[in-house]
């Protein structure tokens, strides 16, 4: 064997890092296609959804991953949506959705699931649209073409890193998430691998809008297994991580958690384009998403190097137990760390807008209740009835102001 050949052999036997395999350009390519107008917002049962799952399937096939749906890589399901949020008798429409499922077999006993939903709202007719009556496509670049690109790129990484991990990997792109986590619920109720063999589930939903000044990434579900503390110890990352223990949250990890599987959700934070036609590709932080995916690759490698995680139930977050009769019509800034509830966006025609509240305002009192954080706000909101008027105290540009607001 000559020296050059020897060198080549040595080089190829080294692990290839995620820094090399996951590139900004590939992330951009996936998101640009998935969030293009051609796919019309990827609503389940539409031509746009079909183009999206065909694209994802093509990527999995190119990597030689094994098909692990019920029909090749695909897993079809049907469901009924509620016609409107007020429809309690289920007169909704029948919809079809399709999950895309692929498997990396490392001949291991247990499997790590990496997933994210690829469906979105379609047009403004969707009940979850916050951009009503504008007849515009909701492209969902951050929600959740970003997470879908994440699943594809992590699959590519674990296939091509020249390491055989101690776990198998299952990659799933879910549909029907926006209609109520339908695709992930369907998967855990109709699994194509034994759920008892799942080490953990890692979900990415909205990972494309990293704030370059705070570099903050939220990680939900760290309380679902004591083993997670090891996985997040001694990581080298330029990102700042904010942890939340709860296994229940508004995305697909919840379906796995409810089957007693340790589950995480990575999220770069809420923004005012959420569920609007303005959630577009030009607002994605591609370099930021690469950092997030490098981080998830590193955490996953650590999880793949330790024994099967044990599951722990977490306390349900406060807001899950309060039911609201009223709404303020605002989007809270979940990343705000000061005292009060900061408004990220104000919805048109709703009580907050009518009372004169603006995005950026920080709510500090509602009626007699002091608002120090989002939980105080949720609790206070639960005490009001429709038609009731209350005082609201806010801070705007450091000035304290009071408004009357009718729910
Ligand atoms: Zn989403």
Short mmCIF file of C-alpha atoms and ligand atoms in Angstrom, two decimals:
data_model
loop_
_atom_site.label_atom_id
_atom_site.label_comp_id
_atom_site.label_asym_id
_atom_site.label_seq_id
_atom_site.Cartn_x
_atom_site.Cartn_y
_atom_site.Cartn_z
CA UNK A 1 0.00 0.00 0.00
CA UNK A 2 1.52 3.32 -0.97
CA UNK A 3 1.61 6.28 1.34
CA UNK A 4 -1.11 8.23 -0.41
CA UNK A 5 -3.49 5.29 -0.34
CA UNK A 6 -2.71 4.67 3.32
CA UNK A 7 -3.43 8.30 4.06
CA UNK A 8 -6.72 8.11 2.17
CA UNK A 9 -7.74 4.99 4.07
CA UNK A 10 -6.91 6.62 7.37
CA UNK A 11 -8.80 9.77 6.46
CA UNK A 12 -11.95 7.95 5.46
CA UNK A 13 -11.99 5.95 8.68
CA UNK A 14 -12.16 9.16 10.70
CA UNK A 15 -15.52 10.46 11.76
CA UNK A 16 -16.81 13.25 9.54
CA UNK A 17 -18.13 16.09 11.66
CA UNK A 18 -21.56 17.66 11.44
CA UNK A 19 -19.76 20.97 10.78
CA UNK A 20 -18.68 19.49 7.43
CA UNK A 21 -21.81 17.52 6.51
CA UNK A 22 -24.57 19.95 7.46
CA UNK A 23 -24.32 23.07 5.33
CA UNK A 24 -26.17 26.34 5.19
CA UNK A 25 -26.59 25.89 1.42
CA UNK A 26 -28.42 22.56 1.77
CA UNK A 27 -30.67 23.89 4.55
CA UNK A 28 -31.53 26.82 2.29
CA UNK A 29 -32.24 24.55 -0.67
CA UNK A 30 -34.75 22.41 1.29
CA UNK A 31 -36.55 25.37 2.87
CA UNK A 32 -36.65 27.32 -0.39
CA UNK A 33 -38.43 24.46 -2.15
CA UNK A 34 -40.76 23.44 0.70
CA UNK A 35 -41.83 27.04 1.42
CA UNK A 36 -42.21 28.08 -2.22
CA UNK A 37 -45.61 29.24 -3.53
CA UNK A 38 -45.68 26.15 -5.75
CA UNK A 39 -46.45 24.05 -2.65
CA UNK A 40 -49.29 26.38 -1.62
CA UNK A 41 -48.69 26.12 2.10
CA UNK A 42 -48.50 22.28 2.28
CA UNK A 43 -51.98 21.69 3.64
CA UNK A 44 -52.78 17.99 4.25
CA UNK A 45 -54.67 16.38 1.38
CA UNK A 46 -53.60 18.95 -1.22
CA UNK A 47 -51.29 18.81 -4.23
CA UNK A 48 -48.85 20.95 -2.23
CA UNK A 49 -48.64 18.34 0.54
CA UNK A 50 -48.03 15.69 -2.12
CA UNK A 51 -45.16 17.67 -3.69
CA UNK A 52 -43.67 18.10 -0.22
CA UNK A 53 -43.77 14.42 0.72
CA UNK A 54 -42.42 13.43 -2.70
CA UNK A 55 -39.47 15.77 -2.12
CA UNK A 56 -38.78 14.35 1.36
CA UNK A 57 -39.12 10.78 0.08
CA UNK A 58 -36.62 11.53 -2.70
CA UNK A 59 -34.08 12.75 -0.12
CA UNK A 60 -34.50 9.63 2.05
CA UNK A 61 -34.19 7.37 -1.00
CA UNK A 62 -31.04 9.15 -2.15
CA UNK A 63 -29.47 8.37 1.25
CA UNK A 64 -30.40 4.67 0.93
CA UNK A 65 -32.46 4.81 4.10
CA UNK A 66 -34.90 1.92 4.54
CA UNK A 67 -38.57 2.69 3.92
CA UNK A 68 -40.44 2.39 7.23
CA UNK A 69 -43.93 3.66 6.48
CA UNK A 70 -46.90 1.40 5.76
CA UNK A 71 -46.62 1.98 2.00
CA UNK A 72 -42.89 2.31 1.31
CA UNK A 73 -41.72 5.49 2.98
CA UNK A 74 -45.29 6.79 3.24
CA UNK A 75 -47.91 6.30 5.92
CA UNK A 76 -51.36 7.58 4.91
CA UNK A 77 -54.11 8.46 7.34
CA UNK A 78 -57.50 10.15 7.29
CA UNK A 79 -59.07 12.35 9.92
CA UNK A 80 -61.87 14.78 10.49
CA UNK A 81 -61.18 18.38 11.41
CA UNK A 82 -63.40 20.63 13.43
CA UNK A 83 -65.17 23.03 11.06
CA UNK A 84 -64.31 25.94 13.36
CA UNK A 85 -62.89 26.27 16.86
CA UNK A 86 -66.50 26.53 18.10
CA UNK A 87 -67.68 23.35 16.39
CA UNK A 88 -68.16 20.75 19.11
CA UNK A 89 -70.22 18.22 17.17
CA UNK A 90 -67.53 17.43 14.64
CA UNK A 91 -69.10 18.64 11.41
CA UNK A 92 -65.62 19.21 10.07
CA UNK A 93 -64.21 18.10 6.79
CA UNK A 94 -62.58 14.78 6.08
CA UNK A 95 -58.89 15.20 5.33
CA UNK A 96 -56.06 12.92 4.23
CA UNK A 97 -52.53 13.24 5.50
CA UNK A 98 -49.28 11.41 4.79
CA UNK A 99 -46.31 10.88 7.13
CA UNK A 100 -42.89 10.10 5.60
CA UNK A 101 -40.88 7.51 7.57
CA UNK A 102 -37.30 6.26 6.99
CA UNK A 103 -34.98 4.01 8.98
CA UNK A 104 -31.23 3.78 9.49
CA UNK A 105 -30.55 0.23 10.67
CA UNK A 106 -27.40 -0.01 12.82
CA UNK A 107 -28.30 -3.54 14.04
CA UNK A 108 -28.95 -2.09 17.48
CA UNK A 109 -31.65 -3.05 19.98
CA UNK A 110 -32.97 0.46 20.40
CA UNK A 111 -33.82 3.39 18.17
CA UNK A 112 -33.64 7.19 18.37
CA UNK A 113 -36.51 8.98 16.62
CA UNK A 114 -35.82 12.32 14.93
CA UNK A 115 -38.88 14.15 13.61
CA UNK A 116 -40.64 17.34 12.66
CA UNK A 117 -43.86 18.21 10.86
CA UNK A 118 -43.78 19.31 7.23
CA UNK A 119 -47.44 20.31 6.81
CA UNK A 120 -48.66 23.89 7.19
CA UNK A 121 -51.89 25.88 6.95
CA UNK A 122 -52.34 26.26 3.19
CA UNK A 123 -54.29 29.50 2.74
CA UNK A 124 -55.85 31.96 5.18
CA UNK A 125 -59.08 29.89 5.29
CA UNK A 126 -57.37 27.61 7.81
CA UNK A 127 -58.87 28.18 11.29
CA UNK A 128 -55.36 28.67 12.76
CA UNK A 129 -54.43 31.47 10.34
CA UNK A 130 -53.73 34.83 12.01
CA UNK A 131 -53.83 36.62 8.67
CA UNK A 132 -57.51 36.26 7.77
CA UNK A 133 -59.32 37.28 4.59
CA UNK A 134 -56.23 38.12 2.59
CA UNK A 135 -56.40 35.08 0.30
CA UNK A 136 -52.68 34.62 0.72
CA UNK A 137 -50.59 31.46 0.78
CA UNK A 138 -49.09 30.67 4.18
CA UNK A 139 -45.69 29.31 3.20
CA UNK A 140 -44.60 28.28 6.68
CA UNK A 141 -40.86 28.72 6.11
CA UNK A 142 -40.09 28.63 9.82
CA UNK A 143 -43.23 26.60 10.72
CA UNK A 144 -42.04 24.07 9.80
CA UNK A 145 -40.01 23.86 6.57
CA UNK A 146 -37.11 24.68 8.92
CA UNK A 147 -37.69 21.55 11.05
CA UNK A 148 -38.24 19.41 7.95
CA UNK A 149 -34.88 20.57 6.57
CA UNK A 150 -33.50 19.65 9.99
CA UNK A 151 -34.80 16.06 9.77
CA UNK A 152 -33.37 15.66 6.24
CA UNK A 153 -29.96 17.10 7.16
CA UNK A 154 -29.64 15.09 10.39
CA UNK A 155 -30.56 11.94 8.45
CA UNK A 156 -27.87 12.79 5.91
CA UNK A 157 -25.40 13.37 8.74
CA UNK A 158 -26.02 10.07 10.53
CA UNK A 159 -25.89 8.16 7.23
CA UNK A 160 -22.63 9.74 6.05
CA UNK A 161 -20.58 10.41 9.21
CA UNK A 162 -18.70 7.10 8.92
CA UNK A 163 -19.66 6.07 12.44
CA UNK A 164 -21.95 3.21 13.33
CA UNK A 165 -23.85 4.52 16.35
CA UNK A 166 -25.08 2.20 19.12
CA UNK A 167 -28.67 3.00 18.20
CA UNK A 168 -30.78 2.79 15.06
CA UNK A 169 -32.43 5.96 13.80
CA UNK A 170 -36.00 6.54 12.67
CA UNK A 171 -36.63 9.77 10.74
CA UNK A 172 -40.24 10.94 10.49
CA UNK A 173 -41.73 13.98 8.77
CA UNK A 174 -45.27 14.32 10.08
CA UNK A 175 -48.35 15.74 8.41
CA UNK A 176 -51.53 17.01 10.11
CA UNK A 177 -49.65 18.79 12.92
CA UNK A 178 -51.42 22.10 12.39
CA UNK A 179 -54.81 20.36 12.69
CA UNK A 180 -53.89 18.99 16.13
CA UNK A 181 -50.75 16.80 16.07
CA UNK A 182 -52.72 14.32 13.93
CA UNK A 183 -49.82 12.69 12.06
CA UNK A 184 -47.67 12.06 15.14
CA UNK A 185 -50.68 10.73 17.09
CA UNK A 186 -51.44 8.43 14.18
CA UNK A 187 -47.84 7.22 14.11
CA UNK A 188 -47.66 6.33 17.83
CA UNK A 189 -51.00 4.52 17.56
CA UNK A 190 -49.92 2.72 14.37
CA UNK A 191 -46.16 2.42 14.86
CA UNK A 192 -43.93 0.66 12.32
CA UNK A 193 -41.34 -0.20 14.98
CA UNK A 194 -42.00 -1.42 18.54
CA UNK A 195 -42.54 1.71 20.69
CA UNK A 196 -40.78 -0.06 23.60
CA UNK A 197 -37.56 0.00 21.60
CA UNK A 198 -37.49 3.81 21.26
CA UNK A 199 -34.68 5.44 23.24
CA UNK A 200 -36.10 8.95 22.85
CA UNK A 201 -37.80 11.29 20.39
CA UNK A 202 -36.25 14.55 19.20
CA UNK A 203 -38.63 17.06 17.61
CA UNK A 204 -37.77 20.20 15.68
CA UNK A 205 -40.59 22.70 15.21
CA UNK A 206 -39.63 26.27 14.20
CA UNK A 207 -35.84 26.18 14.32
CA UNK A 208 -35.17 28.73 11.56
CA UNK A 209 -35.35 32.07 13.32
CA UNK A 210 -32.35 32.14 15.63
CA UNK A 211 -31.90 35.63 17.06
CA UNK A 212 -28.29 36.57 16.32
CA UNK A 213 -27.95 38.80 19.35
CA UNK A 214 -29.38 36.45 22.00
CA UNK A 215 -28.46 33.16 20.21
CA UNK A 216 -31.17 31.59 22.31
CA UNK A 217 -32.57 28.11 21.67
CA UNK A 218 -35.36 26.68 23.78
CA UNK A 219 -35.27 23.00 24.66
CA UNK A 220 -38.52 21.58 25.99
CA UNK A 221 -38.94 18.16 27.58
CA UNK A 222 -35.64 17.86 29.47
CA UNK A 223 -37.64 16.63 32.50
CA UNK A 224 -38.88 13.58 30.60
CA UNK A 225 -35.72 11.63 31.46
CA UNK A 226 -33.00 12.09 34.09
CA UNK A 227 -30.49 11.00 31.41
CA UNK A 228 -30.83 14.28 29.52
CA UNK A 229 -28.59 16.16 31.95
CA UNK A 230 -25.60 14.12 30.71
CA UNK A 231 -26.49 14.75 27.09
CA UNK A 232 -26.45 18.53 27.59
CA UNK A 233 -23.33 18.62 29.78
CA UNK A 234 -20.04 19.99 28.39
CA UNK A 235 -21.34 20.87 24.95
CA UNK A 236 -19.29 23.17 22.78
CA UNK A 237 -21.79 25.52 21.16
CA UNK A 238 -22.04 29.27 20.57
CA UNK A 239 -25.76 28.99 21.40
CA UNK A 240 -27.46 29.86 24.67
CA UNK A 241 -29.83 27.13 25.78
CA UNK A 242 -33.02 27.72 27.78
CA UNK A 243 -34.50 24.57 29.28
CA UNK A 244 -38.07 23.64 30.13
CA UNK A 245 -38.89 20.33 31.76
CA UNK A 246 -42.41 19.71 30.44
CA UNK A 247 -43.15 16.80 28.09
CA UNK A 248 -46.41 18.39 26.97
CA UNK A 249 -46.20 21.23 24.50
CA UNK A 250 -47.86 22.43 21.30
CA UNK A 251 -45.96 20.12 18.94
CA UNK A 252 -45.38 16.48 17.94
CA UNK A 253 -43.06 15.48 20.81
CA UNK A 254 -46.22 15.47 22.96
CA UNK A 255 -47.61 12.40 21.11
CA UNK A 256 -44.48 10.43 22.05
CA UNK A 257 -44.36 11.74 25.61
CA UNK A 258 -47.94 10.57 26.12
CA UNK A 259 -46.74 7.04 25.24
CA UNK A 260 -44.12 7.28 28.03
CA UNK A 261 -41.21 7.99 25.65
CA UNK A 262 -38.63 10.63 26.69
CA UNK A 263 -39.09 13.48 24.20
CA UNK A 264 -37.41 16.80 23.42
CA UNK A 265 -38.48 19.79 21.35
CA UNK A 266 -36.00 22.33 19.93
CA UNK A 267 -37.38 25.81 19.13
CA UNK A 268 -35.73 29.14 18.21
CA UNK A 269 -38.65 31.20 19.52
CA UNK A 270 -41.96 32.83 18.71
CA UNK A 271 -42.25 35.76 16.25
CA UNK A 272 -44.87 38.07 14.77
CA UNK A 273 -44.97 36.16 11.43
CA UNK A 274 -46.26 33.06 13.22
CA UNK A 275 -49.20 31.53 11.26
CA UNK A 276 -49.20 34.45 8.84
CA UNK A 277 -48.48 34.68 5.12
CA UNK A 278 -45.30 36.57 6.07
CA UNK A 279 -43.58 33.44 7.51
CA UNK A 280 -41.35 33.41 4.43
CA UNK A 281 -37.92 32.18 3.35
CA UNK A 282 -36.21 35.58 3.37
CA UNK A 283 -36.72 35.78 7.13
CA UNK A 284 -34.94 32.50 7.85
CA UNK A 285 -31.56 32.66 9.57
CA UNK A 286 -29.83 29.88 7.59
CA UNK A 287 -26.45 30.25 9.32
CA UNK A 288 -28.31 30.20 12.64
CA UNK A 289 -30.19 27.03 11.72
CA UNK A 290 -26.91 25.32 10.87
CA UNK A 291 -25.68 26.07 14.41
CA UNK A 292 -28.92 24.65 15.83
CA UNK A 293 -28.57 21.46 13.77
CA UNK A 294 -24.90 21.07 14.79
CA UNK A 295 -26.08 21.33 18.39
CA UNK A 296 -28.83 18.71 17.90
CA UNK A 297 -26.33 16.40 16.16
CA UNK A 298 -23.97 16.74 19.15
CA UNK A 299 -26.75 16.08 21.69
CA UNK A 300 -27.99 13.10 19.67
CA UNK A 301 -24.47 11.63 19.53
CA UNK A 302 -24.23 11.84 23.29
CA UNK A 303 -27.64 10.17 23.64
CA UNK A 304 -26.47 7.48 21.23
CA UNK A 305 -23.50 6.81 23.48
CA UNK A 306 -25.36 6.19 26.72
CA UNK A 307 -27.70 3.45 27.98
CA UNK A 308 -31.41 3.55 27.11
CA UNK A 309 -33.04 6.50 28.87
CA UNK A 310 -35.58 5.96 31.61
CA UNK A 311 -38.83 7.88 31.29
CA UNK A 312 -40.15 10.32 33.87
CA UNK A 313 -43.51 12.08 33.89
CA UNK A 314 -43.34 15.85 34.13
CA UNK A 315 -45.60 18.36 35.78
CA UNK A 316 -48.13 19.70 33.32
CA UNK A 317 -47.53 23.37 32.62
CA UNK A 318 -49.94 25.71 34.36
CA UNK A 319 -51.54 27.03 31.18
CA UNK A 320 -52.77 23.58 30.14
CA UNK A 321 -55.19 23.44 33.05
CA UNK A 322 -56.78 26.86 32.67
CA UNK A 323 -59.61 27.20 30.19
CA UNK A 324 -60.30 30.61 28.75
CA UNK A 325 -63.64 32.18 28.09
CA UNK A 326 -61.97 35.31 26.76
CA UNK A 327 -59.02 36.30 24.65
CA UNK A 328 -56.90 39.42 24.56
CA UNK A 329 -55.83 38.84 20.96
CA UNK A 330 -52.11 39.14 21.49
CA UNK A 331 -49.10 36.96 20.87
CA UNK A 332 -46.89 36.81 23.97
CA UNK A 333 -43.12 37.08 23.59
CA UNK A 334 -42.13 33.75 25.16
CA UNK A 335 -38.47 34.66 25.15
CA UNK A 336 -38.90 37.85 27.23
CA UNK A 337 -37.04 37.52 30.51
CA UNK A 338 -38.03 40.75 32.30
CA UNK A 339 -40.93 41.30 34.72
CA UNK A 340 -44.36 41.26 33.06
CA UNK A 341 -45.79 39.88 29.84
CA UNK A 342 -44.31 41.38 26.69
CA UNK A 343 -46.56 41.59 23.65
CA UNK A 344 -44.95 40.27 20.49
CA UNK A 345 -47.90 40.95 18.19
CA UNK A 346 -51.43 42.36 18.43
CA UNK A 347 -54.17 40.70 16.37
CA UNK A 348 -56.48 42.89 14.31
CA UNK A 349 -59.98 43.56 15.64
CA UNK A 350 -59.39 41.84 18.99
CA UNK A 351 -59.80 43.41 22.51
CA UNK A 352 -56.13 44.35 22.94
CA UNK A 353 -56.02 46.26 19.64
CA UNK A 354 -59.34 47.98 20.33
CA UNK A 355 -58.06 49.12 23.73
CA UNK A 356 -54.94 50.61 22.10
CA UNK A 357 -52.24 48.11 23.08
CA UNK A 358 -49.23 47.82 20.76
CA UNK A 359 -46.61 45.20 20.12
CA UNK A 360 -43.67 45.82 22.43
CA UNK A 361 -45.92 46.82 25.36
CA UNK A 362 -45.26 44.99 28.61
CA UNK A 363 -48.37 44.10 30.62
CA UNK A 364 -47.78 44.44 34.37
CA UNK A 365 -51.32 44.45 35.81
CA UNK A 366 -54.72 43.14 34.73
CA UNK A 367 -57.51 44.35 37.03
CA UNK A 368 -56.27 43.71 40.58
CA UNK A 369 -53.72 41.09 39.52
CA UNK A 370 -50.00 41.85 39.18
CA UNK A 371 -48.53 40.22 36.07
CA UNK A 372 -44.94 39.16 36.54
CA UNK A 373 -44.75 36.38 33.96
CA UNK A 374 -46.74 34.38 31.44
CA UNK A 375 -48.25 32.16 34.14
CA UNK A 376 -49.69 35.14 36.03
CA UNK A 377 -51.12 36.33 32.73
CA UNK A 378 -52.72 32.95 31.97
CA UNK A 379 -54.21 32.77 35.47
CA UNK A 380 -55.57 36.31 35.27
CA UNK A 381 -57.06 35.68 31.83
CA UNK A 382 -58.95 32.67 33.22
CA UNK A 383 -60.88 34.90 35.64
CA UNK A 384 -62.55 37.20 33.08
CA UNK A 385 -65.85 36.73 31.26
CA UNK A 386 -66.87 37.91 27.82
CA UNK A 387 -68.16 41.49 27.82
CA UNK A 388 -66.40 42.32 31.09
CA UNK A 389 -64.26 45.49 31.25
CA UNK A 390 -60.96 45.63 33.13
CA UNK A 391 -58.07 48.01 33.58
CA UNK A 392 -54.74 46.97 32.07
CA UNK A 393 -51.48 48.55 33.14
CA UNK A 394 -48.57 48.40 30.74
CA UNK A 395 -45.07 49.77 30.29
CA UNK A 396 -44.38 51.38 26.92
CA UNK A 397 -40.92 52.87 26.31
CA UNK A 398 -40.36 52.89 30.08
CA UNK A 399 -43.61 54.85 30.68
CA UNK A 400 -46.37 53.33 32.78
CA UNK A 401 -49.79 53.62 31.06
CA UNK A 402 -53.30 52.45 31.92
CA UNK A 403 -56.01 51.33 29.49
CA UNK A 404 -59.59 50.10 29.77
CA UNK A 405 -60.11 46.88 27.92
CA UNK A 406 -63.40 45.13 27.17
CA UNK A 407 -63.20 41.39 26.62
ZN1 LIG B 1 -45.53 24.16 13.69
#
